Amino acid sequence: MTARSGPPILLLRRTFLAGLGGALTGLALGSRVGVAGPALPPAVDEAVKAEAAAEGAGLRPNLFVHVTPNGGVTIACARAEMGQGVRSSLPVLIADELGADMRRVEVVQAPGDPAYGDQNTDGSHSVRGFYDALRKLGACARMMLIAAAAVRWRVPASTCEAHDHAVHHPATGRSLGFGELAIAAAKLPVPQDILLRPRVELLHVGKELPLLDGPDIVTGRAIFGADVRLPGMLTAVIARPPVVGGRATQHDASKTLAVPGVRHVVPLPAPQPPFAFQPLGGVAVVADDTWSALRGRARLEVTWAPGANGDYDSSEYCEVLLAAVSAPGHVVREVGDVVRALGSASKRVEATYHVPHLAHAAMEPPVAVVRFDGQKCEVWAATQNPQAARKEVARALDIAPDQVTVNVTLLGGAFGRKSKPDYVVEAALLAKATGSPVRVQWTREDDIQHDYYHTVSTQRLEAGLDEVGKVVAWRHRTAFPPIGSTFTDTTLSVPGELQQGVLDVPLAIANVRAENCEARAHTRIGWLRSVANIYHAFAVQSFIAEIAHARGSDPRETLLEIIGPPRLVGLEELGVQSLPNYDQPLAEHPIDTGRHRRVIERVTDMARWSDREQRNRALGLAVHRSFLTYVASVVSVIRDPEGRLVVDEVWTSLDAGTLVNRERVRSQFEGAVIFALGHALYGEITMKGGATVQSNFRDYRLMRIGEAPRAIHLDIVDSDGPSGGAGEPGVPPVAPALANAIFALTGQRVRELPIARSLKV
Amino acid sequence: MKIHLHVNGKAHALELDPDMPLLWALRDHVGLTGTKYGCGQALCGACVVHLDGEAVRSCVTPVSRADGRAVVTIEGLSPDGSHPLQKAWVELAVPQCGFCQAGQIMTAAALLKKNPQPSEVDIDTSMAGNLCRCGTYLRIRAAIERAVAEKGKGG
Ligand code: FES
Ligand code: FES
């Protein structure tokens, strides 16, 4: 399979699947909350097929698969590549189903268009949502090629088979290449019932697949958002209001305009709440090159009015959240009578946990290039959500969406940030205002200070134990400004967020209640890789270890006891009316405690839990199901000679159902460990006067190589069950496993992240 | 000011602000976009290039400092991606999003030139200035070790 790096302007990344001797489930990051499942692309598109047939271009039964008369196979990847490996994974499903020779398969990146089905690459659902649908796209083409060969040979189609880029008739030993059949196949009717191959015939799916874009990345040829160059293109940097909802009351651009290379200074409209995907406003400096734009912006004098969020102080806000969880909230889950059971318990355990705002800080800051001729608009952007970008750009320019083409570049990381197209709209407004193609380049400071932040949260947990130490009552109160506040004026989080570690946690406890406490947002809240699972899993999995300590038992035994015996946990047992379940029916993706137990057992075997007490080293354990994938992690912590706490090794067992690309699943889970450890140890965004205090990697600290664990051991449960996510589920169990290990080593319980606030790390 | 850059063996004479960081000169004026902007403050290493064989952060290197000197970027590290580090990077599928990787490879290449047999500590120390938000650090270590081993085999 190969990627061809085309000239950036015309074709972004056409890449061949070559070298695919052997197969990646790469998955999407970021997440959607409470939205419908993915719209699937149709396996048959008569218009596309007819057009290709009429042009003699070969067989093109749908937008995704094209078999040319010279035997080339082109497959479109409609989802965005941000490091999760979709481009190395999804096309393989189609090509394998077709029976293609991977060396002759070329991958092209699809533009943003509803005709490709849902393209919003987040919620870890690229494989989960598309597994069968993508196979059908390839199967349709395969059946038509077989039909064409059967007509030619006058044999029943059922006696022919497709593999190695050809159709074969084993009885007579005849073969015809896909290329030789393409024109004839294109004239045939499309099959009514599309039959998928038996799983064993998929030769590459589930294997370790090579990295499609690897060769381009290591030679500097890969095209990311900032690498797109258009003739006559100008570069813009924007001075944005420091406070969300603030505005520039006046600006003096005289010194800016004196900088050589600066062409325009353009004030942008201030957004109206709810802020959604609107740009933040401010003043743009548009110049011949990046350096002139940066110098120009540095000389701009702007007076800002802070607006309604000018008083936001995140440390004071912790008190607001604490007050919220200290009072009853809306009951969202109820079994038995928690109040009575807590009242009559022989022992009570209580704890409050706090997780701060976090920034996405993808390695490539947001960037977009837009060309607009007054009627048609073309966009090149590092975006997770090209269809939303298309819609927002069309709205901003007041043109029809079909006048907007959105080309998706490599993303340079995203983690949920790049599904919000505010920066694409900025480029569109500036292309219109200046009459030139414009690239909007965010600096790292812009990125850290104007993010759609991971929310800030406080969790209060209370448990009641009976006289033998059995947990008989569990109350969980959660408070965090909801993602919905970015889109409507709301203070109430929704089931899409609460399903992530509140509603869906299996608890073999007779009396359970969860309460949703309201919280008002004072900045833009967005989704960050694994979303609400981050703070819910941190609280719940830390708390279970606290219960173990309170009753003097092994944390692993306590965890298994609270999860309870292997079973499918239904709505009634959960004590909820309904569960979004990541947009999948519970019947297909049940909450299966057998799978929780299995990953716990496997990870603790692998990490030698029974040997956990060693001098100067301790282990911590946590388990969490998210995005329909079950993950348990063990973290080991040691104390170095200077007395600092160091993460030494991490073990993760995961059950993600059927995989497409085992190699990219492994890389996602390795990356998730580093991502989660970095946040738990150092990650924190604070706000004062409504403005973000941190501005670059100097004060928004990420994990560095010397701080990374010595080893990450992964264990993947073999499964042919329905696919779960892979990009996000590795994150949630890591922080609580780390906190539990620190407690085991030091006796100090971390209830507030980041750990660097309270301990020497 | 007229600046003479020798980038990947090719001479360029450019009229530039002497304070312009080498990064922007390479990206916007020489047209080589393999070198990345990640922070602009010498904090992430995405912009590392070689200046007369030394790894430098091009985001804080004024282009005037490169005047008349030899610059090697990721595009010029090898003619065809065959540098032992590039090969090891592909074999071990190191990149995730890929954005930091040019800087990682250029930093590692400068390390191996100076120290062909680096220890684990040498690797961690030399690579400490290169952030990877995707968290590919363990594979970066492994790929450097593999490149060292391959070189050893090849004599
Ligand atoms: S861009 Fe130069 S070190 Fe980050
Ligand atoms: S691979 Fe994405 S930042 Fe390193």
PDB file of N, CA, C and O in Angstrom, chain A residues 82-83 218 224 226-227 229 289-291 295 359-361 413 415 443-444 663-664 667-668 670-671 679 696 698 703-705 708-709 712, chain B residues 17 19-21 24 27-29 33 36-39 41 43-44 74 81 86 93 95-97 99 128 131 133-134 137-139 141:
ATOM      1  N   MET A  82      -4.576  11.482  12.051  1.00  0.00           N
ATOM      2  CA  MET A  82      -3.966  12.346  13.053  1.00  0.00           C
ATOM      3  C   MET A  82      -2.964  11.587  13.896  1.00  0.00           C
ATOM      4  O   MET A  82      -2.611  11.992  14.989  1.00  0.00           O
ATOM      5  N   GLY A  83      -2.526  10.443  13.363  1.00  0.00           N
ATOM      6  CA  GLY A  83      -1.562   9.672  14.126  1.00  0.00           C
ATOM      7  C   GLY A  83      -2.130   8.352  14.570  1.00  0.00           C
ATOM      8  O   GLY A  83      -1.414   7.483  15.042  1.00  0.00           O
ATOM      9  N   VAL A 218       9.335  10.406   7.346  1.00  0.00           N
ATOM     10  CA  VAL A 218      10.754  10.435   7.751  1.00  0.00           C
ATOM     11  C   VAL A 218      11.652  11.150   6.751  1.00  0.00           C
ATOM     12  O   VAL A 218      12.831  11.364   7.021  1.00  0.00           O
ATOM     13  N   PHE A 224       1.538  18.438   5.938  1.00  0.00           N
ATOM     14  CA  PHE A 224       0.686  18.810   7.069  1.00  0.00           C
ATOM     15  C   PHE A 224      -0.005  20.134   6.727  1.00  0.00           C
ATOM     16  O   PHE A 224       0.260  20.712   5.672  1.00  0.00           O
ATOM     17  N   ALA A 226       0.339  23.252   7.654  1.00  0.00           N
ATOM     18  CA  ALA A 226       1.158  24.436   7.391  1.00  0.00           C
ATOM     19  C   ALA A 226       2.038  24.277   6.155  1.00  0.00           C
ATOM     20  O   ALA A 226       2.736  25.213   5.777  1.00  0.00           O
ATOM     21  N   ASP A 227       2.021  23.110   5.543  1.00  0.00           N
ATOM     22  CA  ASP A 227       2.930  22.875   4.414  1.00  0.00           C
ATOM     23  C   ASP A 227       2.305  23.183   3.060  1.00  0.00           C
ATOM     24  O   ASP A 227       2.962  23.074   2.032  1.00  0.00           O
ATOM     25  N   ARG A 229       1.170  25.265   0.067  1.00  0.00           N
ATOM     26  CA  ARG A 229       1.611  26.537  -0.531  1.00  0.00           C
ATOM     27  C   ARG A 229       0.762  26.827  -1.756  1.00  0.00           C
ATOM     28  O   ARG A 229       0.661  25.992  -2.639  1.00  0.00           O
ATOM     29  N   ASP A 289       4.951  36.840   4.489  1.00  0.00           N
ATOM     30  CA  ASP A 289       5.489  35.603   5.051  1.00  0.00           C
ATOM     31  C   ASP A 289       5.219  35.564   6.556  1.00  0.00           C
ATOM     32  O   ASP A 289       4.730  36.539   7.140  1.00  0.00           O
ATOM     33  N   THR A 290       5.534  34.429   7.146  1.00  0.00           N
ATOM     34  CA  THR A 290       5.176  34.218   8.549  1.00  0.00           C
ATOM     35  C   THR A 290       5.909  35.196   9.465  1.00  0.00           C
ATOM     36  O   THR A 290       5.324  35.747  10.393  1.00  0.00           O
ATOM     37  N   TRP A 291       7.172  35.393   9.198  1.00  0.00           N
ATOM     38  CA  TRP A 291       7.976  36.238  10.083  1.00  0.00           C
ATOM     39  C   TRP A 291       7.449  37.683  10.092  1.00  0.00           C
ATOM     40  O   TRP A 291       7.345  38.305  11.150  1.00  0.00           O
ATOM     41  N   ARG A 295       6.084  39.616  13.349  1.00  0.00           N
ATOM     42  CA  ARG A 295       6.655  40.900  13.778  1.00  0.00           C
ATOM     43  C   ARG A 295       5.571  41.971  13.799  1.00  0.00           C
ATOM     44  O   ARG A 295       5.516  42.809  14.694  1.00  0.00           O
ATOM     45  N   ALA A 359      -5.059  21.362  28.090  1.00  0.00           N
ATOM     46  CA  ALA A 359      -5.041  21.828  26.700  1.00  0.00           C
ATOM     47  C   ALA A 359      -4.654  20.666  25.797  1.00  0.00           C
ATOM     48  O   ALA A 359      -3.941  19.763  26.215  1.00  0.00           O
ATOM     49  N   HIS A 360      -5.121  20.710  24.559  1.00  0.00           N
ATOM     50  CA  HIS A 360      -4.823  19.622  23.614  1.00  0.00           C
ATOM     51  C   HIS A 360      -3.353  19.622  23.213  1.00  0.00           C
ATOM     52  O   HIS A 360      -2.720  18.581  23.166  1.00  0.00           O
ATOM     53  N   ALA A 361      -2.853  20.819  22.876  1.00  0.00           N
ATOM     54  CA  ALA A 361      -1.444  20.972  22.502  1.00  0.00           C
ATOM     55  C   ALA A 361      -0.968  19.928  21.502  1.00  0.00           C
ATOM     56  O   ALA A 361       0.090  19.325  21.655  1.00  0.00           O
ATOM     57  N   GLY A 413      -1.366  15.767  14.721  1.00  0.00           N
ATOM     58  CA  GLY A 413      -1.972  15.611  16.046  1.00  0.00           C
ATOM     59  C   GLY A 413      -3.261  16.401  16.114  1.00  0.00           C
ATOM     60  O   GLY A 413      -3.447  17.376  15.382  1.00  0.00           O
ATOM     61  N   PHE A 415      -6.332  15.252  18.825  1.00  0.00           N
ATOM     62  CA  PHE A 415      -6.849  14.911  20.156  1.00  0.00           C
ATOM     63  C   PHE A 415      -8.201  15.543  20.447  1.00  0.00           C
ATOM     64  O   PHE A 415      -8.564  15.725  21.607  1.00  0.00           O
ATOM     65  N   THR A 443       0.206  30.338  16.516  1.00  0.00           N
ATOM     66  CA  THR A 443       1.464  30.075  17.201  1.00  0.00           C
ATOM     67  C   THR A 443       1.160  29.121  18.360  1.00  0.00           C
ATOM     68  O   THR A 443       0.000  28.851  18.676  1.00  0.00           O
ATOM     69  N   ARG A 444       2.218  28.613  18.992  1.00  0.00           N
ATOM     70  CA  ARG A 444       1.974  27.744  20.155  1.00  0.00           C
ATOM     71  C   ARG A 444       1.265  28.526  21.252  1.00  0.00           C
ATOM     72  O   ARG A 444       0.382  27.998  21.917  1.00  0.00           O
ATOM     73  N   GLU A 663      -0.859  -3.356  14.674  1.00  0.00           N
ATOM     74  CA  GLU A 663       0.309  -2.517  14.935  1.00  0.00           C
ATOM     75  C   GLU A 663      -0.126  -1.118  15.370  1.00  0.00           C
ATOM     76  O   GLU A 663       0.408  -0.548  16.318  1.00  0.00           O
ATOM     77  N   ARG A 664      -1.107  -0.525  14.662  1.00  0.00           N
ATOM     78  CA  ARG A 664      -1.541   0.830  15.046  1.00  0.00           C
ATOM     79  C   ARG A 664      -2.347   0.805  16.351  1.00  0.00           C
ATOM     80  O   ARG A 664      -2.403   1.795  17.062  1.00  0.00           O
ATOM     81  N   SER A 667       0.402   1.015  18.850  1.00  0.00           N
ATOM     82  CA  SER A 667       1.008   2.349  18.944  1.00  0.00           C
ATOM     83  C   SER A 667       0.047   3.321  19.631  1.00  0.00           C
ATOM     84  O   SER A 667       0.473   4.193  20.393  1.00  0.00           O
ATOM     85  N   GLN A 668      -1.261   3.167  19.407  1.00  0.00           N
ATOM     86  CA  GLN A 668      -2.224   4.039  20.093  1.00  0.00           C
ATOM     87  C   GLN A 668      -2.193   3.829  21.601  1.00  0.00           C
ATOM     88  O   GLN A 668      -2.274   4.790  22.371  1.00  0.00           O
ATOM     89  N   GLU A 670       0.343   2.616  23.380  1.00  0.00           N
ATOM     90  CA  GLU A 670       1.619   3.127  23.900  1.00  0.00           C
ATOM     91  C   GLU A 670       1.527   4.643  24.071  1.00  0.00           C
ATOM     92  O   GLU A 670       1.916   5.200  25.104  1.00  0.00           O
ATOM     93  N   GLY A 671       1.022   5.295  23.030  1.00  0.00           N
ATOM     94  CA  GLY A 671       0.908   6.748  23.080  1.00  0.00           C
ATOM     95  C   GLY A 671      -0.039   7.199  24.184  1.00  0.00           C
ATOM     96  O   GLY A 671       0.208   8.208  24.860  1.00  0.00           O
ATOM     97  N   HIS A 679      -0.301  14.172  31.594  1.00  0.00           N
ATOM     98  CA  HIS A 679      -1.365  14.964  32.225  1.00  0.00           C
ATOM     99  C   HIS A 679      -1.402  14.748  33.730  1.00  0.00           C
ATOM    100  O   HIS A 679      -1.506  15.695  34.503  1.00  0.00           O
ATOM    101  N   ASN A 696       3.104  28.292  26.663  1.00  0.00           N
ATOM    102  CA  ASN A 696       3.948  27.502  25.773  1.00  0.00           C
ATOM    103  C   ASN A 696       4.408  26.280  26.585  1.00  0.00           C
ATOM    104  O   ASN A 696       3.987  26.089  27.730  1.00  0.00           O
ATOM    105  N   ARG A 698       6.938  25.787  28.115  1.00  0.00           N
ATOM    106  CA  ARG A 698       7.698  26.161  29.300  1.00  0.00           C
ATOM    107  C   ARG A 698       6.819  25.973  30.531  1.00  0.00           C
ATOM    108  O   ARG A 698       7.251  25.459  31.554  1.00  0.00           O
ATOM    109  N   MET A 703       5.146  15.408  28.934  1.00  0.00           N
ATOM    110  CA  MET A 703       6.153  14.410  29.275  1.00  0.00           C
ATOM    111  C   MET A 703       7.274  14.426  28.240  1.00  0.00           C
ATOM    112  O   MET A 703       7.024  14.510  27.049  1.00  0.00           O
ATOM    113  N   ARG A 704       8.508  14.319  28.704  1.00  0.00           N
ATOM    114  CA  ARG A 704       9.667  14.239  27.812  1.00  0.00           C
ATOM    115  C   ARG A 704      10.244  12.819  27.843  1.00  0.00           C
ATOM    116  O   ARG A 704       9.891  12.021  28.715  1.00  0.00           O
ATOM    117  N   ILE A 705      11.150  12.540  26.920  1.00  0.00           N
ATOM    118  CA  ILE A 705      11.604  11.158  26.747  1.00  0.00           C
ATOM    119  C   ILE A 705      12.235  10.599  28.027  1.00  0.00           C
ATOM    120  O   ILE A 705      12.000   9.446  28.385  1.00  0.00           O
ATOM    121  N   ALA A 708       9.686   9.330  30.413  1.00  0.00           N
ATOM    122  CA  ALA A 708       8.822   8.238  29.965  1.00  0.00           C
ATOM    123  C   ALA A 708       9.240   6.946  30.656  1.00  0.00           C
ATOM    124  O   ALA A 708      10.409   6.763  30.992  1.00  0.00           O
ATOM    125  N   PRO A 709       8.300   6.033  30.865  1.00  0.00           N
ATOM    126  CA  PRO A 709       8.665   4.773  31.520  1.00  0.00           C
ATOM    127  C   PRO A 709       9.704   4.000  30.713  1.00  0.00           C
ATOM    128  O   PRO A 709       9.848   4.190  29.512  1.00  0.00           O
ATOM    129  N   ILE A 712       6.710  -0.185  28.265  1.00  0.00           N
ATOM    130  CA  ILE A 712       5.246  -0.284  28.276  1.00  0.00           C
ATOM    131  C   ILE A 712       4.932  -1.665  27.713  1.00  0.00           C
ATOM    132  O   ILE A 712       5.316  -1.981  26.588  1.00  0.00           O
TER     133      ILE A 712
ATOM    134  N   ASP B  17      15.331  39.734   6.191  1.00  0.00           N
ATOM    135  CA  ASP B  17      15.589  40.377   7.477  1.00  0.00           C
ATOM    136  C   ASP B  17      16.581  39.490   8.226  1.00  0.00           C
ATOM    137  O   ASP B  17      16.321  38.297   8.420  1.00  0.00           O
ATOM    138  N   ASP B  19      17.220  39.096  11.192  1.00  0.00           N
ATOM    139  CA  ASP B  19      16.674  38.515  12.430  1.00  0.00           C
ATOM    140  C   ASP B  19      15.675  37.400  12.165  1.00  0.00           C
ATOM    141  O   ASP B  19      15.212  36.745  13.101  1.00  0.00           O
ATOM    142  N   MET B  20      15.290  37.220  10.921  1.00  0.00           N
ATOM    143  CA  MET B  20      14.292  36.183  10.657  1.00  0.00           C
ATOM    144  C   MET B  20      14.834  34.834  11.101  1.00  0.00           C
ATOM    145  O   MET B  20      15.949  34.460  10.757  1.00  0.00           O
ATOM    146  N   PRO B  21      14.081  34.077  11.896  1.00  0.00           N
ATOM    147  CA  PRO B  21      14.564  32.748  12.271  1.00  0.00           C
ATOM    148  C   PRO B  21      14.799  31.883  11.033  1.00  0.00           C
ATOM    149  O   PRO B  21      14.017  31.927  10.076  1.00  0.00           O
ATOM    150  N   TRP B  24      11.809  30.035   9.457  1.00  0.00           N
ATOM    151  CA  TRP B  24      10.873  30.672   8.506  1.00  0.00           C
ATOM    152  C   TRP B  24      11.549  30.926   7.171  1.00  0.00           C
ATOM    153  O   TRP B  24      10.903  30.906   6.126  1.00  0.00           O
ATOM    154  N   ARG B  27      11.245  27.510   5.490  1.00  0.00           N
ATOM    155  CA  ARG B  27       9.876  27.140   5.127  1.00  0.00           C
ATOM    156  C   ARG B  27       9.276  28.096   4.102  1.00  0.00           C
ATOM    157  O   ARG B  27       8.699  27.654   3.108  1.00  0.00           O
ATOM    158  N   ASP B  28       9.409  29.392   4.354  1.00  0.00           N
ATOM    159  CA  ASP B  28       8.709  30.362   3.505  1.00  0.00           C
ATOM    160  C   ASP B  28       9.529  30.820   2.301  1.00  0.00           C
ATOM    161  O   ASP B  28       8.962  31.233   1.304  1.00  0.00           O
ATOM    162  N   HIS B  29      10.852  30.786   2.394  1.00  0.00           N
ATOM    163  CA  HIS B  29      11.657  31.359   1.307  1.00  0.00           C
ATOM    164  C   HIS B  29      12.437  30.323   0.524  1.00  0.00           C
ATOM    165  O   HIS B  29      12.590  30.450  -0.681  1.00  0.00           O
ATOM    166  N   THR B  33       9.553  22.463   3.526  1.00  0.00           N
ATOM    167  CA  THR B  33       8.598  22.486   4.639  1.00  0.00           C
ATOM    168  C   THR B  33       8.742  21.287   5.567  1.00  0.00           C
ATOM    169  O   THR B  33       7.916  21.086   6.458  1.00  0.00           O
ATOM    170  N   LYS B  36       9.737  21.697  10.983  1.00  0.00           N
ATOM    171  CA  LYS B  36       8.428  22.110  11.506  1.00  0.00           C
ATOM    172  C   LYS B  36       8.497  23.178  12.578  1.00  0.00           C
ATOM    173  O   LYS B  36       9.453  23.245  13.357  1.00  0.00           O
ATOM    174  N   TYR B  37       7.418  23.952  12.652  1.00  0.00           N
ATOM    175  CA  TYR B  37       7.226  24.907  13.746  1.00  0.00           C
ATOM    176  C   TYR B  37       6.371  24.244  14.819  1.00  0.00           C
ATOM    177  O   TYR B  37       5.243  23.809  14.537  1.00  0.00           O
ATOM    178  N   GLY B  38       6.904  24.150  16.047  1.00  0.00           N
ATOM    179  CA  GLY B  38       6.102  23.585  17.123  1.00  0.00           C
ATOM    180  C   GLY B  38       5.934  24.515  18.308  1.00  0.00           C
ATOM    181  O   GLY B  38       4.976  24.397  19.053  1.00  0.00           O
ATOM    182  N   CYS B  39       6.882  25.449  18.513  1.00  0.00           N
ATOM    183  CA  CYS B  39       6.791  26.318  19.697  1.00  0.00           C
ATOM    184  C   CYS B  39       7.454  27.669  19.487  1.00  0.00           C
ATOM    185  O   CYS B  39       7.085  28.638  20.139  1.00  0.00           O
ATOM    186  N   GLN B  41      10.177  28.674  20.535  1.00  0.00           N
ATOM    187  CA  GLN B  41      10.869  29.125  21.743  1.00  0.00           C
ATOM    188  C   GLN B  41      11.935  28.134  22.198  1.00  0.00           C
ATOM    189  O   GLN B  41      12.281  28.113  23.378  1.00  0.00           O
ATOM    190  N   LEU B  43      11.673  25.027  22.749  1.00  0.00           N
ATOM    191  CA  LEU B  43      11.121  24.158  23.793  1.00  0.00           C
ATOM    192  C   LEU B  43      10.696  22.788  23.292  1.00  0.00           C
ATOM    193  O   LEU B  43      10.417  21.901  24.093  1.00  0.00           O
ATOM    194  N   CYS B  44      10.618  22.587  21.963  1.00  0.00           N
ATOM    195  CA  CYS B  44      10.027  21.326  21.489  1.00  0.00           C
ATOM    196  C   CYS B  44      10.885  20.535  20.519  1.00  0.00           C
ATOM    197  O   CYS B  44      10.683  19.348  20.341  1.00  0.00           O
ATOM    198  N   ILE B  74      15.766  17.805   7.071  1.00  0.00           N
ATOM    199  CA  ILE B  74      15.304  16.422   6.931  1.00  0.00           C
ATOM    200  C   ILE B  74      15.274  15.991   5.465  1.00  0.00           C
ATOM    201  O   ILE B  74      15.601  14.848   5.147  1.00  0.00           O
ATOM    202  N   GLY B  81      15.897   8.609   1.718  1.00  0.00           N
ATOM    203  CA  GLY B  81      15.317   8.045   2.941  1.00  0.00           C
ATOM    204  C   GLY B  81      16.056   6.831   3.444  1.00  0.00           C
ATOM    205  O   GLY B  81      15.501   6.016   4.179  1.00  0.00           O
ATOM    206  N   GLN B  86      16.355   6.778   9.384  1.00  0.00           N
ATOM    207  CA  GLN B  86      15.096   6.798   8.620  1.00  0.00           C
ATOM    208  C   GLN B  86      14.582   5.381   8.397  1.00  0.00           C
ATOM    209  O   GLN B  86      13.386   5.097   8.514  1.00  0.00           O
ATOM    210  N   ALA B  93       7.861   1.593  12.701  1.00  0.00           N
ATOM    211  CA  ALA B  93       6.622   2.393  12.632  1.00  0.00           C
ATOM    212  C   ALA B  93       6.571   3.389  13.789  1.00  0.00           C
ATOM    213  O   ALA B  93       5.597   3.460  14.536  1.00  0.00           O
ATOM    214  N   PRO B  95       6.450   6.834  13.789  1.00  0.00           N
ATOM    215  CA  PRO B  95       5.565   8.004  13.794  1.00  0.00           C
ATOM    216  C   PRO B  95       4.110   7.672  14.116  1.00  0.00           C
ATOM    217  O   PRO B  95       3.616   6.610  13.739  1.00  0.00           O
ATOM    218  N   GLN B  96       3.467   8.587  14.830  1.00  0.00           N
ATOM    219  CA  GLN B  96       2.003   8.555  14.904  1.00  0.00           C
ATOM    220  C   GLN B  96       1.532   9.694  14.007  1.00  0.00           C
ATOM    221  O   GLN B  96       1.438   9.500  12.806  1.00  0.00           O
ATOM    222  N   CYS B  97       1.268  10.890  14.572  1.00  0.00           N
ATOM    223  CA  CYS B  97       0.902  11.990  13.660  1.00  0.00           C
ATOM    224  C   CYS B  97       2.068  12.365  12.761  1.00  0.00           C
ATOM    225  O   CYS B  97       1.870  12.869  11.676  1.00  0.00           O
ATOM    226  N   PHE B  99       4.356  14.700  13.132  1.00  0.00           N
ATOM    227  CA  PHE B  99       4.766  16.105  13.075  1.00  0.00           C
ATOM    228  C   PHE B  99       6.103  16.373  13.758  1.00  0.00           C
ATOM    229  O   PHE B  99       6.884  17.198  13.303  1.00  0.00           O
ATOM    230  N   ALA B 128      16.218  14.969  24.950  1.00  0.00           N
ATOM    231  CA  ALA B 128      15.345  15.596  25.953  1.00  0.00           C
ATOM    232  C   ALA B 128      14.651  16.848  25.439  1.00  0.00           C
ATOM    233  O   ALA B 128      13.583  17.214  25.922  1.00  0.00           O
ATOM    234  N   LEU B 131       9.977  17.156  22.011  1.00  0.00           N
ATOM    235  CA  LEU B 131       8.685  16.675  22.509  1.00  0.00           C
ATOM    236  C   LEU B 131       7.973  15.852  21.467  1.00  0.00           C
ATOM    237  O   LEU B 131       8.094  16.102  20.260  1.00  0.00           O
ATOM    238  N   ARG B 133       3.996  14.786  21.358  1.00  0.00           N
ATOM    239  CA  ARG B 133       2.696  14.772  22.024  1.00  0.00           C
ATOM    240  C   ARG B 133       1.988  13.438  21.834  1.00  0.00           C
ATOM    241  O   ARG B 133       1.173  13.033  22.651  1.00  0.00           O
ATOM    242  N   CYS B 134       2.303  12.744  20.743  1.00  0.00           N
ATOM    243  CA  CYS B 134       1.670  11.442  20.519  1.00  0.00           C
ATOM    244  C   CYS B 134       2.289  10.363  21.396  1.00  0.00           C
ATOM    245  O   CYS B 134       1.765   9.262  21.477  1.00  0.00           O
ATOM    246  N   TYR B 137       7.907   7.980  22.402  1.00  0.00           N
ATOM    247  CA  TYR B 137       9.271   7.962  22.954  1.00  0.00           C
ATOM    248  C   TYR B 137       9.906   6.581  23.011  1.00  0.00           C
ATOM    249  O   TYR B 137      11.098   6.419  22.739  1.00  0.00           O
ATOM    250  N   LEU B 138       9.122   5.554  23.382  1.00  0.00           N
ATOM    251  CA  LEU B 138       9.755   4.242  23.524  1.00  0.00           C
ATOM    252  C   LEU B 138      10.224   3.707  22.186  1.00  0.00           C
ATOM    253  O   LEU B 138      11.263   3.065  22.083  1.00  0.00           O
ATOM    254  N   ARG B 139       9.445   4.002  21.154  1.00  0.00           N
ATOM    255  CA  ARG B 139       9.870   3.552  19.830  1.00  0.00           C
ATOM    256  C   ARG B 139      11.040   4.385  19.324  1.00  0.00           C
ATOM    257  O   ARG B 139      11.872   3.886  18.558  1.00  0.00           O
ATOM    258  N   ARG B 141      13.467   5.548  21.192  1.00  0.00           N
ATOM    259  CA  ARG B 141      14.644   4.898  21.802  1.00  0.00           C
ATOM    260  C   ARG B 141      15.014   3.640  21.037  1.00  0.00           C
ATOM    261  O   ARG B 141      16.178   3.412  20.695  1.00  0.00           O
TER     262      ARG B 141
END
